[in-house]
Tab-separated table of C-alpha atoms and ligand atoms in Angstrom:
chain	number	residue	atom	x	y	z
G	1	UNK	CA	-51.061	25.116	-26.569
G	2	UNK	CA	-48.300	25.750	-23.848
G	3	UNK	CA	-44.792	27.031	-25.180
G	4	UNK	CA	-43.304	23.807	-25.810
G	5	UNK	CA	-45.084	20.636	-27.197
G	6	UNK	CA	-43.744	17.283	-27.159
G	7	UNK	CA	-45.759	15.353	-30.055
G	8	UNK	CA	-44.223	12.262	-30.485
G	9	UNK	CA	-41.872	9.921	-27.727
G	10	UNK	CA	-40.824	7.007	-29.531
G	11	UNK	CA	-36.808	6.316	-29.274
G	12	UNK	CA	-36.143	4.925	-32.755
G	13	UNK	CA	-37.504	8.056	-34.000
G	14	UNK	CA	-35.279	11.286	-34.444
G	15	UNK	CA	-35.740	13.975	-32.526
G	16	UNK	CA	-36.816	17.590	-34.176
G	17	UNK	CA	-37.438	20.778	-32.537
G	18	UNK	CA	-39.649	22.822	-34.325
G	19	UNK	CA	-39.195	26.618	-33.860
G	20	UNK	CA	-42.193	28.644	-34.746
G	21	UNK	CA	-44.338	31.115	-33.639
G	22	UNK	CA	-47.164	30.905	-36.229
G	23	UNK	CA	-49.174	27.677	-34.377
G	24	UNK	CA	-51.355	27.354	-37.502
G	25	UNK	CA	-47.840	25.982	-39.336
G	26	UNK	CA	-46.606	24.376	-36.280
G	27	UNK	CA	-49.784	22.172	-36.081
G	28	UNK	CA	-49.919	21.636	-39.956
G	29	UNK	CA	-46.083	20.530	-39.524
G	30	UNK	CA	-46.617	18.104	-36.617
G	31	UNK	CA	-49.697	16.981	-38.666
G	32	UNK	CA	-47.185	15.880	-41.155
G	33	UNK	CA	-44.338	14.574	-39.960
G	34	UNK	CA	-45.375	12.953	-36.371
G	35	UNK	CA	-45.623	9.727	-37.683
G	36	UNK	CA	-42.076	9.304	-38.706
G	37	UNK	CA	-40.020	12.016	-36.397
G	38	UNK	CA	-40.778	12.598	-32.799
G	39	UNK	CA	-41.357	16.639	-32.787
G	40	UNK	CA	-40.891	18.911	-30.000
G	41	UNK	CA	-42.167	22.141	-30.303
G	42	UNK	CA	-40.983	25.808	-29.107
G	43	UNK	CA	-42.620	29.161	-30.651
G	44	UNK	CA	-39.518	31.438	-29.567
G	45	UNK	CA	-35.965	31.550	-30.057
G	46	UNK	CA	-35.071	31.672	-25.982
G	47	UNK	CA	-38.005	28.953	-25.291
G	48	UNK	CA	-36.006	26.839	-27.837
G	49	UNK	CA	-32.543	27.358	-26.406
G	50	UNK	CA	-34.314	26.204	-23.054
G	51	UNK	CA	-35.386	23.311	-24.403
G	52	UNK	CA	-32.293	22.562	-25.997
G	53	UNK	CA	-30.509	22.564	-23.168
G	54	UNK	CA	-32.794	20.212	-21.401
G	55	UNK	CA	-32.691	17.285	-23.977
G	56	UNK	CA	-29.451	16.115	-25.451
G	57	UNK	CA	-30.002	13.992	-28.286
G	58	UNK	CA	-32.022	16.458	-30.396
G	59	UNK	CA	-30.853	15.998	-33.863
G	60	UNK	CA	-32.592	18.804	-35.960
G	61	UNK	CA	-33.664	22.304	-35.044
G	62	UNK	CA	-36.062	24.076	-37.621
G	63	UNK	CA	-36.508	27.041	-37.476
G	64	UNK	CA	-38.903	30.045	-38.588
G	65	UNK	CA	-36.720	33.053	-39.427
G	66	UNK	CA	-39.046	35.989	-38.168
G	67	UNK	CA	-40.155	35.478	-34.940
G	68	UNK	CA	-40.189	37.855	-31.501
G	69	UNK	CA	-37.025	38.302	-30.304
G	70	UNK	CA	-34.244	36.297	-31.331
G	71	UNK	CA	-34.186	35.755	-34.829
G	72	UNK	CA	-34.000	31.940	-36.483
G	73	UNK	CA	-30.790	32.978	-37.305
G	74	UNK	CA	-29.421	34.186	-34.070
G	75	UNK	CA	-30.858	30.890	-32.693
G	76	UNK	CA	-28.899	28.265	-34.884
G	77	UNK	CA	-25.900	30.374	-34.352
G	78	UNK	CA	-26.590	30.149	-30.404
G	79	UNK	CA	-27.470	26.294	-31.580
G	80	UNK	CA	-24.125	25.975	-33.252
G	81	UNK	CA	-22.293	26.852	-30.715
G	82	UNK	CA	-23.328	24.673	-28.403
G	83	UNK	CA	-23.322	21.778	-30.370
G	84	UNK	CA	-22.131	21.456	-34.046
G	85	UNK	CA	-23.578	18.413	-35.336
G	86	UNK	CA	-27.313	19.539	-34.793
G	87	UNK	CA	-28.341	19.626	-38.247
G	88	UNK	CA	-29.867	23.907	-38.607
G	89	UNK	CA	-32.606	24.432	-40.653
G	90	UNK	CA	-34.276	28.158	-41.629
G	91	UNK	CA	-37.567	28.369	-42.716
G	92	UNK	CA	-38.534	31.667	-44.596
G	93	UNK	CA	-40.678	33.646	-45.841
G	94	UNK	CA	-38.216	36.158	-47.279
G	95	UNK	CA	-34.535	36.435	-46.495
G	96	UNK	CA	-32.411	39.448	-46.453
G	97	UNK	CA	-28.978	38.980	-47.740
G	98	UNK	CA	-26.640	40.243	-44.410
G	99	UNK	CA	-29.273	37.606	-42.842
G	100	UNK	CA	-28.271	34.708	-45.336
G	101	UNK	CA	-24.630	35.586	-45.054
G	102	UNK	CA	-24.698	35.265	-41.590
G	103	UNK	CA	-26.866	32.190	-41.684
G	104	UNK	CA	-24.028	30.826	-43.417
G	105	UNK	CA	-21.196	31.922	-42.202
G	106	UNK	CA	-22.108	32.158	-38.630
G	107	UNK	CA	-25.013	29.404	-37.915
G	108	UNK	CA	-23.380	27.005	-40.911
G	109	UNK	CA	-27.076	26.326	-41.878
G	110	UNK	CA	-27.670	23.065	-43.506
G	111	UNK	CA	-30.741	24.884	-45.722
G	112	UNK	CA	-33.269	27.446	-46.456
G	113	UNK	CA	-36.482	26.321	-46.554
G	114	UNK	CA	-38.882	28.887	-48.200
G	115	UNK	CA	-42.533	29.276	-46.874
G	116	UNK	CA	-44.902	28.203	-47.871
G	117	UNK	CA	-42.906	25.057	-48.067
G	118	UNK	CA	-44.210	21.641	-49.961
G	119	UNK	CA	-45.028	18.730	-48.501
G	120	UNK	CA	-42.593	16.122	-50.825
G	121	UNK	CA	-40.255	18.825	-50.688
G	122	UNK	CA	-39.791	19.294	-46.987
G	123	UNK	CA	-39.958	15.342	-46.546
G	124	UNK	CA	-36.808	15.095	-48.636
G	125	UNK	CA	-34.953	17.530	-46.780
G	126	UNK	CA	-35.964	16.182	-43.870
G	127	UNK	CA	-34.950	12.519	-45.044
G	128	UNK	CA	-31.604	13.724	-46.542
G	129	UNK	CA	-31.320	15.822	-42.789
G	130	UNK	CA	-31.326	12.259	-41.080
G	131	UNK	CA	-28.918	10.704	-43.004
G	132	UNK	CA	-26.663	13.085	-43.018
G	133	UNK	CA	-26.904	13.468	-39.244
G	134	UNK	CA	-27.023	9.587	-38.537
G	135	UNK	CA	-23.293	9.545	-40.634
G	136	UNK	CA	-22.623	12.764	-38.032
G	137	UNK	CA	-23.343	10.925	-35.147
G	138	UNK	CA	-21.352	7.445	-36.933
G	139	UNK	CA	-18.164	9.602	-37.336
G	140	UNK	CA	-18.656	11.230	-33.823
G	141	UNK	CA	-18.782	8.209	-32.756
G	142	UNK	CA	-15.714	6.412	-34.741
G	143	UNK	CA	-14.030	9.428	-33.565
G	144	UNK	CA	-14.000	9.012	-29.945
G	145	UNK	CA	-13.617	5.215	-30.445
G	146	UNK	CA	-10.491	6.223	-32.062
G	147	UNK	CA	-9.050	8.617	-29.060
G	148	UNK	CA	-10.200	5.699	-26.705
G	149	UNK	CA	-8.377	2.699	-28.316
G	150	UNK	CA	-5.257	5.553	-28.834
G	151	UNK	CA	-5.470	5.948	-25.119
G	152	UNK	CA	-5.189	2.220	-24.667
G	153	UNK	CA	-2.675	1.804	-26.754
G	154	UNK	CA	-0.528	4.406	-25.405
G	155	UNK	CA	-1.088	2.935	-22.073
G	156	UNK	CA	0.166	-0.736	-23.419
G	157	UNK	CA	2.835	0.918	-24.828
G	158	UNK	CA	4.242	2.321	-21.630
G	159	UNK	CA	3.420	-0.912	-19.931
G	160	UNK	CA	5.532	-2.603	-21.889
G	161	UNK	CA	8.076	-0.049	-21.425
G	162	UNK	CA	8.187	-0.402	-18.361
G	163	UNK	CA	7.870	-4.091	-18.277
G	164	UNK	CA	10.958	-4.130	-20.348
G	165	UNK	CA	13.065	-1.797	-18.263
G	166	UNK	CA	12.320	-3.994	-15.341
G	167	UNK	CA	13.442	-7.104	-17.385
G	168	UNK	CA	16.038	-5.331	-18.327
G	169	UNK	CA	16.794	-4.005	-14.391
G	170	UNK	CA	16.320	-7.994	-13.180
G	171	UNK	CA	18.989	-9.153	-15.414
G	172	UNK	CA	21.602	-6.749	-14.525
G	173	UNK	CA	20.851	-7.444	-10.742
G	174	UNK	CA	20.488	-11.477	-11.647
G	175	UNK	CA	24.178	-10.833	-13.829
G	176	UNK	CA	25.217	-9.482	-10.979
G	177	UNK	CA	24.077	-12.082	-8.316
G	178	UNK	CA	25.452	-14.356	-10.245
G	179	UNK	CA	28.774	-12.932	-10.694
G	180	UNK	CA	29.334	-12.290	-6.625
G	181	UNK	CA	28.327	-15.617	-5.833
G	182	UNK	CA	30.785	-17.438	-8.720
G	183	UNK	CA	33.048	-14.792	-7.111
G	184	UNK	CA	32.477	-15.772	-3.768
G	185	UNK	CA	32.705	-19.866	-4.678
G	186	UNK	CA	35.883	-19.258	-6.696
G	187	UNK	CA	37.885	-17.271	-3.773
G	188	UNK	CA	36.640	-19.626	-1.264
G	189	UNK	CA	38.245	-22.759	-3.930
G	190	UNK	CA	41.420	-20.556	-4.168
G	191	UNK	CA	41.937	-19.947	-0.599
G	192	UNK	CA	40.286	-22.460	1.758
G	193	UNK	CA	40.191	-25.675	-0.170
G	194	UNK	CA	43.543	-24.933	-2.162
G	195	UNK	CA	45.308	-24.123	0.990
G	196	UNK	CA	44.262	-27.213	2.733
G	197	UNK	CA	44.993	-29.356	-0.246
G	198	UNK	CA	48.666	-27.359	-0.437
G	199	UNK	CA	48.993	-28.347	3.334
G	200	UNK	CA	47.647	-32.298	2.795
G	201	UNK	CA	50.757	-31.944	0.406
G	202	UNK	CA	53.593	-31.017	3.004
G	203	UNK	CA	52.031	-33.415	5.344
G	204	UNK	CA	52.796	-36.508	3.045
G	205	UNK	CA	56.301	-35.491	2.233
G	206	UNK	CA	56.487	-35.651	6.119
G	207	UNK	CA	55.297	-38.651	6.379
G	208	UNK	CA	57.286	-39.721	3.577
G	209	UNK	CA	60.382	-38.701	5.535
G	210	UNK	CA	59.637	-40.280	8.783
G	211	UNK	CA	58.799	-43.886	7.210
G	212	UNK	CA	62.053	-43.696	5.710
G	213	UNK	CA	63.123	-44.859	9.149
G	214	UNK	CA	60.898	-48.173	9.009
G	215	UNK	CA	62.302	-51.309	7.739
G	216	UNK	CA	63.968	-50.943	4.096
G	217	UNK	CA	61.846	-53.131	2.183
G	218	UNK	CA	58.418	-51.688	3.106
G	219	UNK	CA	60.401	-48.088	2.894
G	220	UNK	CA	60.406	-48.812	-0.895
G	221	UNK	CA	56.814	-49.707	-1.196
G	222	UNK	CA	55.654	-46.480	1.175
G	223	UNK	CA	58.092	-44.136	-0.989
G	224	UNK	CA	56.343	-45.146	-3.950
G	225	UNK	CA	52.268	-44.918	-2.614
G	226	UNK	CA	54.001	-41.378	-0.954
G	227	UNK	CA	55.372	-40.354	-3.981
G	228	UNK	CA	51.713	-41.338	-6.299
G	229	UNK	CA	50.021	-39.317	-3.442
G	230	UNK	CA	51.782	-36.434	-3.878
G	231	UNK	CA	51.313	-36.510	-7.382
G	232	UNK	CA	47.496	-36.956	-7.154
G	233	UNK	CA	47.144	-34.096	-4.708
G	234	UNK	CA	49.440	-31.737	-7.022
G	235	UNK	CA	46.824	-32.322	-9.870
G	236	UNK	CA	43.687	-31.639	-7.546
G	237	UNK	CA	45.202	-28.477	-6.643
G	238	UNK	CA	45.845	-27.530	-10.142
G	239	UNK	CA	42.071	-28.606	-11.116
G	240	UNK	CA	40.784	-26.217	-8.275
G	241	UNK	CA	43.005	-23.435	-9.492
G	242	UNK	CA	41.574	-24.025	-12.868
G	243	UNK	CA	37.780	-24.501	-11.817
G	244	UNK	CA	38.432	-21.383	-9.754
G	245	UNK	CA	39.300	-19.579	-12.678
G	246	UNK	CA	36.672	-20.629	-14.794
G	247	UNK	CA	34.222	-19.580	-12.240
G	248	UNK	CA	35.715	-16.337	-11.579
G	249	UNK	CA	38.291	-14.641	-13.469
G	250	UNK	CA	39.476	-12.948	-10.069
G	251	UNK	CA	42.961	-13.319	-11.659
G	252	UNK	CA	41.674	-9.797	-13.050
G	253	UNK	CA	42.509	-8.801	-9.698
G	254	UNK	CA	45.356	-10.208	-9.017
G	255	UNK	CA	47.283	-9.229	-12.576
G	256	UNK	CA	45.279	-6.915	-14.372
G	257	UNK	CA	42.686	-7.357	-17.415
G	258	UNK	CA	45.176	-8.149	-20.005
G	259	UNK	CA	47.147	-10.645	-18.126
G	260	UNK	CA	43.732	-12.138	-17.656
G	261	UNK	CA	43.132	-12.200	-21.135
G	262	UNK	CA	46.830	-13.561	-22.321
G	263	UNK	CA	46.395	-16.560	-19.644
G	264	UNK	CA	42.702	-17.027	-21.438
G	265	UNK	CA	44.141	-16.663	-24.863
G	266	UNK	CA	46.718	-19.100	-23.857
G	267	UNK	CA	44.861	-21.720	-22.017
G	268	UNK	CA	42.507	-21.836	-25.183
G	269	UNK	CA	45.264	-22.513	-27.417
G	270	UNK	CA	47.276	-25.166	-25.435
G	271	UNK	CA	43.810	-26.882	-24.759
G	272	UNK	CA	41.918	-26.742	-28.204
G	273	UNK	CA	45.395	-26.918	-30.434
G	274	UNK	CA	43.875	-23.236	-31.883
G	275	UNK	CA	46.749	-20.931	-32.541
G	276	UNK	CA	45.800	-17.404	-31.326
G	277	UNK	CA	47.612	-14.077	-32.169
G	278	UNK	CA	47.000	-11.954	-29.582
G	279	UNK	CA	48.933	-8.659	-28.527
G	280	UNK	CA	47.689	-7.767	-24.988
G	281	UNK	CA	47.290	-3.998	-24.115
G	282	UNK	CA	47.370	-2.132	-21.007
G	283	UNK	CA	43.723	-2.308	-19.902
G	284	UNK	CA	44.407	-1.288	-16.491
G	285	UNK	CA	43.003	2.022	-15.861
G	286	UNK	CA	40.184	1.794	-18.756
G	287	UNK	CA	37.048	-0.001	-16.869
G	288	UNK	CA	35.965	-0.277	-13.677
G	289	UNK	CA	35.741	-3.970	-11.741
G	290	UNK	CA	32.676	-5.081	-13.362
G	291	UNK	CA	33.434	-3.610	-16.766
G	292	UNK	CA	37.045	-5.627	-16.884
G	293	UNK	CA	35.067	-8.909	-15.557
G	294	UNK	CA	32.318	-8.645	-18.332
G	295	UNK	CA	34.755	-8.032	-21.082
G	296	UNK	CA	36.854	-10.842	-19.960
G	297	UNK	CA	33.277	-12.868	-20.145
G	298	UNK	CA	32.900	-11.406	-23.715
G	299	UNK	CA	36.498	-12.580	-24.787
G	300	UNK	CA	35.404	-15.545	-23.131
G	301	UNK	CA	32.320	-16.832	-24.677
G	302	UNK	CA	33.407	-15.886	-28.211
G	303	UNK	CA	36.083	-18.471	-27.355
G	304	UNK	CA	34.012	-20.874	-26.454
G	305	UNK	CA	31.448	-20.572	-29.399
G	306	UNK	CA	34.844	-20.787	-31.442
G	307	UNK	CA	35.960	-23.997	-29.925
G	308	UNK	CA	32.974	-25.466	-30.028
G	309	UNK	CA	31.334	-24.564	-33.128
G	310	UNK	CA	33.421	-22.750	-35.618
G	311	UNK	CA	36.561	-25.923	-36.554
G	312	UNK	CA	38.750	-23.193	-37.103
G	313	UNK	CA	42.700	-23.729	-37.045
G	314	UNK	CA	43.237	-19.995	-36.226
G	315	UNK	CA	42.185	-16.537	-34.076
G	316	UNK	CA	43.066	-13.145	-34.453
G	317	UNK	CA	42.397	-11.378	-31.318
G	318	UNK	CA	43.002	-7.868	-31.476
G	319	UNK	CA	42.564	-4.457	-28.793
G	320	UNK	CA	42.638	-1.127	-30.122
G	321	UNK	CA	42.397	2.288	-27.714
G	322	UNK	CA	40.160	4.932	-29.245
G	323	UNK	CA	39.370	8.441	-27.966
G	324	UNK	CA	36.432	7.333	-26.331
G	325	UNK	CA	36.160	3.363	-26.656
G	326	UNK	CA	38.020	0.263	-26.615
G	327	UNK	CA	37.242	-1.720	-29.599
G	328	UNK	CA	37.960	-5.686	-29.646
G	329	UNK	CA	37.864	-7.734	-32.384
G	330	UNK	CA	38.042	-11.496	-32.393
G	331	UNK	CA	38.362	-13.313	-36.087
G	332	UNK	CA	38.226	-16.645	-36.618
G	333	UNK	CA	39.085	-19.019	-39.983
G	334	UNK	CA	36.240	-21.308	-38.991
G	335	UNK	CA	33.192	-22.589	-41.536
G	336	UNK	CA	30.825	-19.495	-40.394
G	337	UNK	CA	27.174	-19.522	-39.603
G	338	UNK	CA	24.312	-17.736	-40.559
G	339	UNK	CA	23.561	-14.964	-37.954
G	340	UNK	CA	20.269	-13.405	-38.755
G	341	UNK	CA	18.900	-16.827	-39.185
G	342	UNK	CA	20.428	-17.767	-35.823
G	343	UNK	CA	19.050	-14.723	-34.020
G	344	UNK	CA	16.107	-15.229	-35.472
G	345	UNK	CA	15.141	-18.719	-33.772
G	346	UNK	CA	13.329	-18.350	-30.720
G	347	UNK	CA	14.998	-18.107	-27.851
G	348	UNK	CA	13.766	-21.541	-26.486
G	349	UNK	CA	15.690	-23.236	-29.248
G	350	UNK	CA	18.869	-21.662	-29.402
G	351	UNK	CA	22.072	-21.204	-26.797
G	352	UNK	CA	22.219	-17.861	-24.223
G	353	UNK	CA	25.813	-17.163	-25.376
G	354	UNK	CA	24.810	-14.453	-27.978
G	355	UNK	CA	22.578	-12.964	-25.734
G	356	UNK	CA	24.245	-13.027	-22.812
G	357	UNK	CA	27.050	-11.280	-24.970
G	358	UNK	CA	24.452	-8.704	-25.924
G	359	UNK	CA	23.059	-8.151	-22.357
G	360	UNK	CA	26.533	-7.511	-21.472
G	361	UNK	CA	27.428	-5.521	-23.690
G	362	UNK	CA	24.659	-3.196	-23.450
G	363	UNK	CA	25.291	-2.595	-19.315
G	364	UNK	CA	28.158	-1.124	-20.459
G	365	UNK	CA	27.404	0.926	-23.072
G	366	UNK	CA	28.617	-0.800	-25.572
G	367	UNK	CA	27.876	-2.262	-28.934
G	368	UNK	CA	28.855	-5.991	-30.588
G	369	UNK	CA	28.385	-6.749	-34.138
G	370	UNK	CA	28.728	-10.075	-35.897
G	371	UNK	CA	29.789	-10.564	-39.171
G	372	UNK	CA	30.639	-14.023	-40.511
G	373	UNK	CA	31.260	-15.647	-43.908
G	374	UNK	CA	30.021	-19.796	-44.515
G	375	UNK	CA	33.598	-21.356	-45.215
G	376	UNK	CA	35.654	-18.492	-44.125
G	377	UNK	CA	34.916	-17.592	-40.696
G	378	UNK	CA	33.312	-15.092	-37.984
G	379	UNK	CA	34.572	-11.472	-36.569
G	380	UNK	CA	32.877	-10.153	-33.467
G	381	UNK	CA	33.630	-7.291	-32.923
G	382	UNK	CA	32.993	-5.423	-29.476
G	383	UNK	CA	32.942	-1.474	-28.846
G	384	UNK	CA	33.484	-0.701	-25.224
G	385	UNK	CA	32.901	2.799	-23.938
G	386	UNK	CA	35.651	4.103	-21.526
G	387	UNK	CA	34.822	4.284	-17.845
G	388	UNK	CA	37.726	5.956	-16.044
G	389	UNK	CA	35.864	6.567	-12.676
G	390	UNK	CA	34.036	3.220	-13.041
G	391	UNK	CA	31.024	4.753	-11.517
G	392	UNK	CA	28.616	4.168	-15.033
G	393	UNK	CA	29.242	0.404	-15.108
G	394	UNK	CA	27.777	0.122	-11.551
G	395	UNK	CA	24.132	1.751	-12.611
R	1	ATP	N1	32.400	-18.545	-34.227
R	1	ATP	C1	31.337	-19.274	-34.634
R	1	ATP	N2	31.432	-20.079	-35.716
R	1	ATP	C2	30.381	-20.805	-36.151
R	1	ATP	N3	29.165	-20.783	-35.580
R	1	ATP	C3	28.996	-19.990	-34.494
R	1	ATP	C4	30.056	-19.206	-33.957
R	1	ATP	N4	29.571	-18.506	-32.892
R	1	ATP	C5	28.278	-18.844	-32.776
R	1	ATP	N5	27.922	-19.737	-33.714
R	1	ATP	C6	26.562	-20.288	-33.960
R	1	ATP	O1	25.637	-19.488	-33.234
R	1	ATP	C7	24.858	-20.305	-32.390
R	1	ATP	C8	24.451	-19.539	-31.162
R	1	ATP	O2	25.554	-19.280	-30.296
R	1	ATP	P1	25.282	-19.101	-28.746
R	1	ATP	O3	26.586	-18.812	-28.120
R	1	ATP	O4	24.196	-18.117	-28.585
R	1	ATP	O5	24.711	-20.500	-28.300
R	1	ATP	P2	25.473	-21.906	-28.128
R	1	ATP	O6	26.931	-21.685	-28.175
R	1	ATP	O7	24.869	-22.851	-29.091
R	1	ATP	O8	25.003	-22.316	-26.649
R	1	ATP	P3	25.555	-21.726	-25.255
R	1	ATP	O9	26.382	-20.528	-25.593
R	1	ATP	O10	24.312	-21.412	-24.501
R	1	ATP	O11	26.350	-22.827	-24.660
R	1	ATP	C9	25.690	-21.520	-32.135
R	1	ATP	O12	24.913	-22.644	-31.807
R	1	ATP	C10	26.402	-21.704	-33.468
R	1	ATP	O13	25.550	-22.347	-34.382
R	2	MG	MG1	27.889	-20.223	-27.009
């Protein structure tokens, strides 16, 4: 017999090695057990570490304690080391103590078998051996599927990280888009087309004049169609200025952020019959460009929901300076709505204007919070960080 011998190949069977240098055992053990376990054989403790290393799916090592060289100790400890859920037998004759302490302590040894061992005996361990390494190999197993799917999900997590940081990136630059072009539009309006349309003006009065030289009872007649003409173009130039307003509020520009807002405040009142109490404060050096034109846009919309949803009679619409924020507050005496049931309808079946106020607010910094009460009304209140430089707002 040559130093290792492979008894059995069959893959549904576990894999043993056998450790022993007595053959007249090895063969009796082989004898045995060859039917259900597929037994490789070594008759020293280095031959077995050899052998070891060569196959990787061995699941049991037994081992005789007193052999040349290594002891069957020594090699489940080596055994061990290299791979802890081998299950490590030790079959003995006799055991000294230090030996079992170590056997324990250092080679974790799953039992002593003591020579000369029974047949029904050493069937059971060997049973119970399996089964305990089959769970080994199960929990191994569960183990690493464990790691893998936390991988995955880690990864999915900072996909959608990221995903959301670029929708969140696209809808700044899309805000922004938006905003130059309305910008754009709205000057053009102001300038070109309500400069022409101021010019069409003079021209009739001109012509008004000189056809008050033609005969006196068409100069009635033309003074009249004149005058009408004049009056139409007046009202198209007062539409533009209002369109180019509403597209725009580049009156920002022109007269600050709180002028802005006390022509808003105004024009909602006049045109919804909505009384507003509003006590404008100096905004001026607080925000930069963008932050002024998105609060004017918050101010805005929560106008427009009002009108349009709330039937209330009254606004308060209030600006307070803290140390580091501007808060705004707008309260209306309308019937109220339910806001977590709102916010909770998918997006496909509900307006933009709450999120679009939420977007908003959050480029800046800032916060907006929503309280409202059915039959008594809605506060929205806004919380604006300061941006003196105006450099944050432009991120
Ligand atoms: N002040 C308010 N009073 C009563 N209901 C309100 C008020 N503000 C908002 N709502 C309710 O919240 C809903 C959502 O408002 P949001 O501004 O998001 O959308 P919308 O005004 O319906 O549509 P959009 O703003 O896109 O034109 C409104 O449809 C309305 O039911
Ligand atoms: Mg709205």
């Amino acid at each position: 017999m040559g130093s290792f011998l492979s008894v059995t190949h069959r893959d549904e069977q576990l894999k043993i090695l056998l450790v022993e240098n007595d053959l007249e055992s090895m063969e009796f053990f082989v004898r045995c057990f060859q039917e259900e376990y597929n037994i490789l054989c070594a008759t020293s403790g280095e031959e077995a570490l050899e052998r070891f290393q060569q196959e990787d799916d061995i699941a049991m090592v037994l081992s005789d304690q007193t052999m040349s060289g290594m002891t069957g100790v020594e090699l489940l400890t080596h055994i061990y080391q290299k791979n802890e859920a081998v299950i490590r037998i030790i079959i003995t004759g006799f055991l000294k103590t230090d030996d079992m302490i170590a056997a324990i302590n250092q080679g974790r040894i799953y039992q002593f078998i003591m020579k000369p061992w029974e047949l029904v005996q050493m069937r059971i361990v060997l049973a119970q051996a399996s089964a305990t390494w089959r769970l080994r190999r199960e929990n191994q197993h569960l183990h690493e599927q464990v790691i893998i799917q936390n991988a995955l999900l880690t990864q999915a997590n900072q996909r959608l990280y990221a995903s959301k940081e670029a929708l969140r990136n696209l809808s700044i630059s899309l805000f922004t888009a938006r905003e130059e072009e309305q910008r754009r539009i709205s000057m053009e309006l102001h300038d070109e087309l309500g400069q022409s349309l101021a010019a069409l003006k003079m021209q009739t009065r001109i012509m008004e004049n000189d056809f008050l030289a033609a005969a006196h009872q068409q100069q009635e007649k033309i003074k009249k169609w004149a005058a009408h003409l004049r009056e139409s173009i007046g009202q198209i130039i007062q539409d533009v200025r209002q369109l180019s307003t509403s597209l725009s509020p580049v009156i920002i520009e022109d007269l600050g952020l709180d002028a802005a807002l006390q022509q808003l405040v105004d024009n909602f009142s006049v045109a919804h019959g909505i009384s507003c109490s509003f006590y404008p404060v100096s905004l001026q050096d607080i925000t930069s460009t963008d932050g002024k034109r998105i609060v004017y846009r918050l101010v805005q919309e929560t106008l427009n929901n009002i009108c349009n949803h709330a039937q209330a009679s009254h606004v308060d619409f209030s600006i307070e300076i803290g140390q580091k924020n501007i808060f705004l507050t707008l309260a209306d005496n309308g019937k109220g709505f339910h806001v977590r049931k709102i916010l909770a309808r998918p997006q496909s079946q509900r307006g933009i204007g709450l999120t679009a106020m939420s977007e908003r607010v959050k480029m800046l910094g800032g916060k907006i919070e929503i309280q409202s009460i059915i039959n008594q009304g809605t506060t929205v209140f806004f919380t604006i960080p300061f941006d003196l430089n105006g450099q944050k707002n432009k991120k």
